[in-house]
PDB file of C-alpha atoms in Angstrom:
ATOM      1  CA  ALA A   1       0.000   0.000   0.000  1.00 70.00           C
ATOM      2  CA  GLN A   2       1.199   3.475  -0.764  1.00 75.00           C
ATOM      3  CA  LYS A   3       2.387   5.570   2.156  1.00 91.00           C
ATOM      4  CA  ILE A   4       3.998   8.952   2.774  1.00 95.00           C
ATOM      5  CA  THR A   5       6.114   9.628   5.859  1.00 96.00           C
ATOM      6  CA  GLN A   6       7.147  13.052   7.107  1.00 97.00           C
ATOM      7  CA  THR A   7       9.169  12.629  10.273  1.00 95.00           C
ATOM      8  CA  GLN A   8       9.581  16.293  11.205  1.00 95.00           C
ATOM      9  CA  PRO A   9       6.482  17.647  12.959  1.00 94.00           C
ATOM     10  CA  GLY A  10       8.065  21.088  13.196  1.00 95.00           C
ATOM     11  CA  MET A  11      11.087  22.925  11.861  1.00 95.00           C
ATOM     12  CA  PHE A  12      12.619  26.326  12.531  1.00 97.00           C
ATOM     13  CA  VAL A  13      14.788  28.233  10.077  1.00 97.00           C
ATOM     14  CA  GLN A  14      16.383  31.652  10.142  1.00 97.00           C
ATOM     15  CA  GLU A  15      15.225  34.100   7.524  1.00 97.00           C
ATOM     16  CA  LYS A  16      17.366  33.992   4.344  1.00 97.00           C
ATOM     17  CA  GLU A  17      18.751  30.550   5.165  1.00 97.00           C
ATOM     18  CA  ALA A  18      17.943  27.299   3.344  1.00 98.00           C
ATOM     19  CA  VAL A  19      15.872  24.504   4.891  1.00 98.00           C
ATOM     20  CA  THR A  20      15.192  20.886   3.936  1.00 98.00           C
ATOM     21  CA  LEU A  21      11.909  19.190   4.717  1.00 98.00           C
ATOM     22  CA  ASP A  22      12.059  15.399   4.674  1.00 98.00           C
ATOM     23  CA  CYS A  23       9.694  13.021   2.916  1.00 98.00           C
ATOM     24  CA  THR A  24       9.918   9.295   2.334  1.00 97.00           C
ATOM     25  CA  TYR A  25       7.400   7.241   0.438  1.00 96.00           C
ATOM     26  CA  ASP A  26       6.449   3.665  -0.245  1.00 94.00           C
ATOM     27  CA  THR A  27       4.761   2.289  -3.321  1.00 89.00           C
ATOM     28  CA  SER A  28       4.871  -0.796  -5.497  1.00 86.00           C
ATOM     29  CA  ASP A  29       3.828   1.158  -8.582  1.00 83.00           C
ATOM     30  CA  PRO A  30       6.775   1.970 -10.878  1.00 83.00           C
ATOM     31  CA  SER A  31       4.928   4.996 -12.199  1.00 82.00           C
ATOM     32  CA  TYR A  32       4.105   7.718  -9.687  1.00 85.00           C
ATOM     33  CA  GLY A  33       4.308  11.417  -9.035  1.00 87.00           C
ATOM     34  CA  LEU A  34       5.462  13.240  -5.942  1.00 92.00           C
ATOM     35  CA  PHE A  35       4.073  16.624  -4.966  1.00 93.00           C
ATOM     36  CA  TRP A  36       4.677  19.214  -2.305  1.00 96.00           C
ATOM     37  CA  TYR A  37       1.940  21.504  -1.074  1.00 96.00           C
ATOM     38  CA  LYS A  38       2.058  24.524   1.227  1.00 97.00           C
ATOM     39  CA  GLN A  39      -0.821  25.233   3.602  1.00 95.00           C
ATOM     40  CA  PRO A  40      -0.716  28.651   5.287  1.00 94.00           C
ATOM     41  CA  SER A  41      -2.808  29.345   8.361  1.00 90.00           C
ATOM     42  CA  SER A  42      -5.588  30.570   6.076  1.00 87.00           C
ATOM     43  CA  GLY A  43      -6.133  26.966   5.039  1.00 87.00           C
ATOM     44  CA  GLU A  44      -5.738  26.774   1.290  1.00 88.00           C
ATOM     45  CA  MET A  45      -3.482  24.098  -0.190  1.00 93.00           C
ATOM     46  CA  ILE A  46      -0.991  25.621  -2.596  1.00 94.00           C
ATOM     47  CA  PHE A  47       0.793  23.384  -5.097  1.00 92.00           C
ATOM     48  CA  LEU A  48       4.553  24.010  -5.034  1.00 95.00           C
ATOM     49  CA  ILE A  49       6.459  21.429  -7.033  1.00 94.00           C
ATOM     50  CA  TYR A  50       6.183  18.065  -8.806  1.00 91.00           C
ATOM     51  CA  GLN A  51       8.594  15.200  -9.467  1.00 92.00           C
ATOM     52  CA  GLY A  52       7.795  12.242 -11.711  1.00 88.00           C
ATOM     53  CA  SER A  53       9.184   8.814 -10.945  1.00 88.00           C
ATOM     54  CA  TYR A  54      10.862   8.614 -14.354  1.00 87.00           C
ATOM     55  CA  ASP A  55      12.301  12.110 -14.307  1.00 88.00           C
ATOM     56  CA  GLN A  56      16.081  12.075 -14.522  1.00 89.00           C
ATOM     57  CA  GLN A  57      16.615  15.520 -13.079  1.00 93.00           C
ATOM     58  CA  ASN A  58      15.493  16.974  -9.778  1.00 95.00           C
ATOM     59  CA  ALA A  59      12.585  19.377 -10.114  1.00 94.00           C
ATOM     60  CA  THR A  60      13.058  23.072  -9.400  1.00 96.00           C
ATOM     61  CA  GLU A  61      10.528  25.895  -9.151  1.00 95.00           C
ATOM     62  CA  GLY A  62      11.993  29.221  -8.144  1.00 96.00           C
ATOM     63  CA  ARG A  63      13.218  28.924  -4.552  1.00 97.00           C
ATOM     64  CA  TYR A  64      11.867  25.395  -4.278  1.00 98.00           C
ATOM     65  CA  SER A  65      13.778  22.314  -5.334  1.00 97.00           C
ATOM     66  CA  LEU A  66      13.143  18.651  -4.807  1.00 97.00           C
ATOM     67  CA  ASN A  67      15.964  16.330  -3.805  1.00 96.00           C
ATOM     68  CA  PHE A  68      14.724  13.098  -5.365  1.00 96.00           C
ATOM     69  CA  GLN A  69      16.566   9.908  -4.382  1.00 96.00           C
ATOM     70  CA  LYS A  70      14.608   7.099  -5.995  1.00 94.00           C
ATOM     71  CA  ALA A  71      16.597   4.209  -4.527  1.00 94.00           C
ATOM     72  CA  ARG A  72      16.054   5.578  -1.045  1.00 96.00           C
ATOM     73  CA  LYS A  73      12.423   6.460  -1.837  1.00 95.00           C
ATOM     74  CA  SER A  74      12.893   9.959  -0.583  1.00 97.00           C
ATOM     75  CA  ALA A  75      11.706  13.281  -2.007  1.00 97.00           C
ATOM     76  CA  ASN A  76      12.913  16.078   0.225  1.00 98.00           C
ATOM     77  CA  LEU A  77      11.855  19.671  -0.365  1.00 98.00           C
ATOM     78  CA  VAL A  78      14.562  22.307  -0.230  1.00 98.00           C
ATOM     79  CA  ILE A  79      13.561  25.929   0.252  1.00 98.00           C
ATOM     80  CA  SER A  80      16.362  28.376  -0.401  1.00 97.00           C
ATOM     81  CA  ALA A  81      16.582  31.884   1.018  1.00 96.00           C
ATOM     82  CA  SER A  82      13.674  31.435   3.444  1.00 97.00           C
ATOM     83  CA  GLN A  83      11.208  34.274   3.818  1.00 97.00           C
ATOM     84  CA  LEU A  84       8.811  35.077   6.627  1.00 97.00           C
ATOM     85  CA  GLY A  85       5.941  34.220   4.281  1.00 96.00           C
ATOM     86  CA  ASP A  86       7.230  30.672   4.022  1.00 98.00           C
ATOM     87  CA  SER A  87       5.948  29.954   7.530  1.00 98.00           C
ATOM     88  CA  ALA A  88       3.250  27.332   6.964  1.00 97.00           C
ATOM     89  CA  MET A  89       2.473  23.625   6.993  1.00 97.00           C
ATOM     90  CA  TYR A  90       4.126  21.682   4.201  1.00 98.00           C
ATOM     91  CA  PHE A  91       2.705  18.426   2.916  1.00 97.00           C
ATOM     92  CA  CYS A  92       4.376  15.799   0.803  1.00 97.00           C
ATOM     93  CA  ALA A  93       1.985  13.777  -1.353  1.00 94.00           C
ATOM     94  CA  MET A  94       2.085  10.974  -3.888  1.00 91.00           C
ATOM     95  CA  ARG A  95      -0.084  10.038  -6.792  1.00 84.00           C
ATOM     96  CA  GLU A  96       0.227   6.691  -8.541  1.00 72.00           C
ATOM     97  CA  GLY A  97      -0.029   6.447 -12.277  1.00 60.00           C
ATOM     98  CA  TYR A  98      -1.830   3.150 -12.430  1.00 57.00           C
ATOM     99  CA  GLY A  99      -4.063   1.184 -10.179  1.00 49.00           C
ATOM    100  CA  GLY A 100      -7.617   1.243  -8.987  1.00 47.00           C
ATOM    101  CA  SER A 101      -7.434   4.519  -7.147  1.00 51.00           C
ATOM    102  CA  GLN A 102      -7.040   6.335 -10.464  1.00 58.00           C
ATOM    103  CA  GLY A 103      -4.968   9.119  -9.187  1.00 66.00           C
ATOM    104  CA  ASN A 104      -5.920   9.698  -5.576  1.00 78.00           C
ATOM    105  CA  LEU A 105      -3.371  11.917  -3.856  1.00 86.00           C
ATOM    106  CA  ILE A 106      -2.031  10.410  -0.634  1.00 90.00           C
ATOM    107  CA  PHE A 107      -0.668  12.915   1.901  1.00 94.00           C
ATOM    108  CA  GLY A 108       1.831  12.760   4.718  1.00 96.00           C
ATOM    109  CA  LYS A 109       1.104  14.283   8.119  1.00 95.00           C
ATOM    110  CA  GLY A 110       2.932  17.471   7.298  1.00 97.00           C
ATOM    111  CA  THR A 111       5.770  19.571   8.689  1.00 97.00           C
ATOM    112  CA  LYS A 112       5.167  22.934  10.292  1.00 97.00           C
ATOM    113  CA  LEU A 113       7.854  25.372   9.181  1.00 98.00           C
ATOM    114  CA  SER A 114       8.488  28.516  11.173  1.00 98.00           C
ATOM    115  CA  VAL A 115      10.773  31.181   9.739  1.00 97.00           C
ATOM    116  CA  LYS A 116      12.447  33.399  12.332  1.00 96.00           C
ATOM    117  CA  PRO A 117      13.379  37.004  11.548  1.00 94.00           C
TER     118      PRO A 117
ATOM    119  CA  GLU B   1      -8.266  31.124 -14.653  1.00 67.00           C
ATOM    120  CA  ALA B   2     -10.614  31.073 -11.693  1.00 81.00           C
ATOM    121  CA  GLY B   3      -9.684  28.647  -8.949  1.00 92.00           C
ATOM    122  CA  VAL B   4     -11.750  26.051  -7.135  1.00 95.00           C
ATOM    123  CA  ALA B   5     -14.630  27.751  -5.343  1.00 96.00           C
ATOM    124  CA  GLN B   6     -16.011  26.453  -2.060  1.00 96.00           C
ATOM    125  CA  SER B   7     -18.727  27.657   0.272  1.00 96.00           C
ATOM    126  CA  PRO B   8     -19.387  28.278   3.034  1.00 97.00           C
ATOM    127  CA  ARG B   9     -16.009  29.228   4.453  1.00 95.00           C
ATOM    128  CA  TYR B  10     -17.003  28.393   8.030  1.00 96.00           C
ATOM    129  CA  LYS B  11     -19.873  26.469   9.566  1.00 97.00           C
ATOM    130  CA  ILE B  12     -20.772  25.761  13.177  1.00 98.00           C
ATOM    131  CA  ILE B  13     -23.524  23.244  13.915  1.00 98.00           C
ATOM    132  CA  GLU B  14     -24.677  21.100  16.798  1.00 97.00           C
ATOM    133  CA  LYS B  15     -24.279  17.339  16.748  1.00 96.00           C
ATOM    134  CA  ARG B  16     -27.070  15.473  15.006  1.00 97.00           C
ATOM    135  CA  GLN B  17     -27.758  18.444  12.720  1.00 97.00           C
ATOM    136  CA  SER B  18     -27.161  18.305   9.000  1.00 97.00           C
ATOM    137  CA  VAL B  19     -24.827  20.409   6.880  1.00 98.00           C
ATOM    138  CA  ALA B  20     -23.971  20.769   3.194  1.00 98.00           C
ATOM    139  CA  PHE B  21     -20.892  22.053   1.424  1.00 98.00           C
ATOM    140  CA  TRP B  22     -20.656  23.236  -2.154  1.00 97.00           C
ATOM    141  CA  CYS B  23     -17.777  23.120  -4.608  1.00 97.00           C
ATOM    142  CA  ASN B  24     -17.286  24.474  -8.119  1.00 96.00           C
ATOM    143  CA  PRO B  25     -14.113  23.115  -9.738  1.00 95.00           C
ATOM    144  CA  ILE B  26     -11.856  24.824 -12.228  1.00 93.00           C
ATOM    145  CA  SER B  27     -13.532  24.986 -15.630  1.00 91.00           C
ATOM    146  CA  GLY B  28     -12.745  21.948 -17.725  1.00 87.00           C
ATOM    147  CA  HIS B  29     -11.494  19.801 -14.851  1.00 88.00           C
ATOM    148  CA  ALA B  30     -13.144  16.429 -15.169  1.00 85.00           C
ATOM    149  CA  THR B  31     -11.984  15.012 -11.849  1.00 88.00           C
ATOM    150  CA  LEU B  32     -13.258  16.335  -8.515  1.00 92.00           C
ATOM    151  CA  TYR B  33     -12.257  15.264  -5.028  1.00 93.00           C
ATOM    152  CA  TRP B  34     -13.529  15.867  -1.516  1.00 96.00           C
ATOM    153  CA  TYR B  35     -10.956  15.563   1.255  1.00 96.00           C
ATOM    154  CA  GLN B  36     -11.358  15.718   5.024  1.00 97.00           C
ATOM    155  CA  GLN B  37      -8.538  17.291   7.016  1.00 96.00           C
ATOM    156  CA  ILE B  38      -8.667  16.831  10.767  1.00 95.00           C
ATOM    157  CA  LEU B  39      -6.580  19.287  12.782  1.00 91.00           C
ATOM    158  CA  GLY B  40      -2.917  18.303  12.794  1.00 88.00           C
ATOM    159  CA  GLN B  41      -3.234  15.728  10.020  1.00 91.00           C
ATOM    160  CA  GLY B  42      -2.888  15.554   6.280  1.00 93.00           C
ATOM    161  CA  PRO B  43      -5.983  15.539   4.075  1.00 95.00           C
ATOM    162  CA  LYS B  44      -7.755  12.222   3.621  1.00 94.00           C
ATOM    163  CA  LEU B  45      -9.814  11.392   0.565  1.00 93.00           C
ATOM    164  CA  LEU B  46     -13.553  11.015   1.077  1.00 96.00           C
ATOM    165  CA  ILE B  47     -14.752  10.680  -2.501  1.00 95.00           C
ATOM    166  CA  GLN B  48     -13.510  11.092  -6.051  1.00 91.00           C
ATOM    167  CA  PHE B  49     -15.657  11.867  -9.084  1.00 91.00           C
ATOM    168  CA  GLN B  50     -14.795  11.712 -12.730  1.00 86.00           C
ATOM    169  CA  ASN B  51     -17.354  13.779 -14.609  1.00 84.00           C
ATOM    170  CA  ASN B  52     -20.580  12.798 -12.827  1.00 83.00           C
ATOM    171  CA  GLY B  53     -19.519   9.272 -11.867  1.00 89.00           C
ATOM    172  CA  VAL B  54     -18.025   8.094  -8.591  1.00 91.00           C
ATOM    173  CA  VAL B  55     -14.520   6.650  -8.979  1.00 87.00           C
ATOM    174  CA  ASP B  56     -13.660   6.014  -5.330  1.00 88.00           C
ATOM    175  CA  ASP B  57     -15.836   6.391  -2.253  1.00 93.00           C
ATOM    176  CA  SER B  58     -14.261   3.633  -0.206  1.00 90.00           C
ATOM    177  CA  GLN B  59     -13.416   5.981   2.689  1.00 92.00           C
ATOM    178  CA  LEU B  60     -16.720   7.841   2.753  1.00 95.00           C
ATOM    179  CA  PRO B  61     -18.798   7.044   5.887  1.00 95.00           C
ATOM    180  CA  LYS B  62     -21.886   6.297   3.863  1.00 95.00           C
ATOM    181  CA  ASP B  63     -24.193   6.034   6.853  1.00 95.00           C
ATOM    182  CA  ARG B  64     -23.914   9.796   7.333  1.00 97.00           C
ATOM    183  CA  PHE B  65     -22.016  11.304   4.402  1.00 98.00           C
ATOM    184  CA  SER B  66     -23.275  11.689   0.869  1.00 97.00           C
ATOM    185  CA  ALA B  67     -21.985  13.521  -2.182  1.00 97.00           C
ATOM    186  CA  GLU B  68     -23.177  14.186  -5.672  1.00 95.00           C
ATOM    187  CA  ARG B  69     -22.002  15.781  -8.871  1.00 93.00           C
ATOM    188  CA  LEU B  70     -25.091  15.587 -10.992  1.00 81.00           C
ATOM    189  CA  LYS B  71     -24.081  17.530 -14.092  1.00 85.00           C
ATOM    190  CA  GLY B  72     -20.399  16.758 -13.952  1.00 82.00           C
ATOM    191  CA  VAL B  73     -19.486  20.250 -12.825  1.00 90.00           C
ATOM    192  CA  ASP B  74     -20.200  21.459  -9.293  1.00 94.00           C
ATOM    193  CA  SER B  75     -20.619  19.140  -6.351  1.00 97.00           C
ATOM    194  CA  THR B  76     -22.204  19.044  -2.916  1.00 97.00           C
ATOM    195  CA  LEU B  77     -21.093  17.086   0.141  1.00 98.00           C
ATOM    196  CA  LYS B  78     -23.634  16.477   2.886  1.00 98.00           C
ATOM    197  CA  ILE B  79     -23.340  15.222   6.436  1.00 98.00           C
ATOM    198  CA  GLN B  80     -26.480  14.003   8.192  1.00 97.00           C
ATOM    199  CA  PRO B  81     -26.444  13.623  11.146  1.00 96.00           C
ATOM    200  CA  ALA B  82     -23.179  15.256  12.173  1.00 97.00           C
ATOM    201  CA  LYS B  83     -20.995  13.889  14.958  1.00 97.00           C
ATOM    202  CA  LEU B  84     -18.390  15.666  17.065  1.00 97.00           C
ATOM    203  CA  GLU B  85     -15.600  13.816  15.235  1.00 96.00           C
ATOM    204  CA  ASP B  86     -16.719  15.364  11.925  1.00 97.00           C
ATOM    205  CA  SER B  87     -15.143  18.652  13.031  1.00 97.00           C
ATOM    206  CA  ALA B  88     -12.539  19.254  10.335  1.00 97.00           C
ATOM    207  CA  VAL B  89     -11.713  21.240   7.241  1.00 96.00           C
ATOM    208  CA  TYR B  90     -13.407  19.901   4.129  1.00 97.00           C
ATOM    209  CA  LEU B  91     -11.342  20.527   1.044  1.00 97.00           C
ATOM    210  CA  CYS B  92     -12.523  20.266  -2.520  1.00 97.00           C
ATOM    211  CA  ALA B  93      -9.994  19.767  -5.295  1.00 94.00           C
ATOM    212  CA  SER B  94     -10.073  19.313  -9.032  1.00 91.00           C
ATOM    213  CA  SER B  95      -7.685  17.967 -11.590  1.00 86.00           C
ATOM    214  CA  LEU B  96      -7.380  18.348 -15.322  1.00 79.00           C
ATOM    215  CA  VAL B  97      -6.513  14.844 -16.390  1.00 65.00           C
ATOM    216  CA  PRO B  98      -9.619  13.081 -17.629  1.00 46.00           C
ATOM    217  CA  GLY B  99      -8.021   9.703 -18.034  1.00 48.00           C
ATOM    218  CA  GLY B 100      -5.222   7.770 -19.623  1.00 47.00           C
ATOM    219  CA  LEU B 101      -3.217   5.162 -17.833  1.00 47.00           C
ATOM    220  CA  GLY B 102      -0.147   6.599 -16.230  1.00 51.00           C
ATOM    221  CA  ALA B 103      -1.178  10.156 -16.882  1.00 57.00           C
ATOM    222  CA  TYR B 104      -2.494  10.823 -13.417  1.00 57.00           C
ATOM    223  CA  ARG B 105       0.886  10.929 -11.833  1.00 61.00           C
ATOM    224  CA  HIS B 106       1.792  14.145 -13.634  1.00 68.00           C
ATOM    225  CA  SER B 107      -1.173  16.216 -12.705  1.00 74.00           C
ATOM    226  CA  PRO B 108      -1.430  18.222  -9.499  1.00 82.00           C
ATOM    227  CA  LEU B 109      -4.690  18.690  -7.684  1.00 87.00           C
ATOM    228  CA  HIS B 110      -5.887  22.268  -7.325  1.00 91.00           C
ATOM    229  CA  PHE B 111      -7.599  22.938  -4.018  1.00 94.00           C
ATOM    230  CA  GLY B 112     -10.227  25.374  -2.864  1.00 95.00           C
ATOM    231  CA  ASN B 113      -9.935  27.350   0.370  1.00 93.00           C
ATOM    232  CA  GLY B 114     -11.892  24.730   2.270  1.00 95.00           C
ATOM    233  CA  THR B 115     -14.826  24.790   4.671  1.00 96.00           C
ATOM    234  CA  ARG B 116     -13.993  24.694   8.358  1.00 96.00           C
ATOM    235  CA  LEU B 117     -16.716  22.726  10.141  1.00 97.00           C
ATOM    236  CA  THR B 118     -17.126  22.830  13.899  1.00 97.00           C
ATOM    237  CA  VAL B 119     -19.598  20.396  15.475  1.00 98.00           C
ATOM    238  CA  THR B 120     -20.547  21.228  19.066  1.00 97.00           C
TER     239      THR B 120
END
């Protein structure tokens, strides 16, 4: 069964520094996608970045990059040059390409990031 | 493009009452999802529609929850009767990919702002 694990309930980072949020996953499907979402205190889920299981290069989107290590089944999010507005919950999620669920997104429990001025 | 619209934003009801939530997905998105997010946890799928058909409702408590998407566009989620443990944020999401094996993995879900339900 597919599973997402985020082992860091909370993280602190100094403004302008980089931070890595950990995510490991488990799936038997060779075709899957990994996503990171940001959820500010206002509640909306904001899509940040995507990594496909067959992608050769790590995904990058502005200050966000994904450190994808397929053999270790890890997909860590790296935020560079942290800003105060980055303070939020961050969720790692996975979507399989095949199978009966037809694309349900499975979420981890999240990591609460706090950026200190 | 307009995002996923949800209403109401907040709702407070007493246990055993009923409540309904509404969602309008992004135009052209064939797939619609309802998720439940309990405080301190990640969202959990309740039901998934593709057009007006149910794809997955295996985690929907069918004795009290119901959902429909009659015309394949907007959707309503109903709880009747509500229990204290239903207090959560209910998130609606939509996705562009209408089908195609393997294609789902590429496509992110786009979420609405959610409805925060408090059952007292």
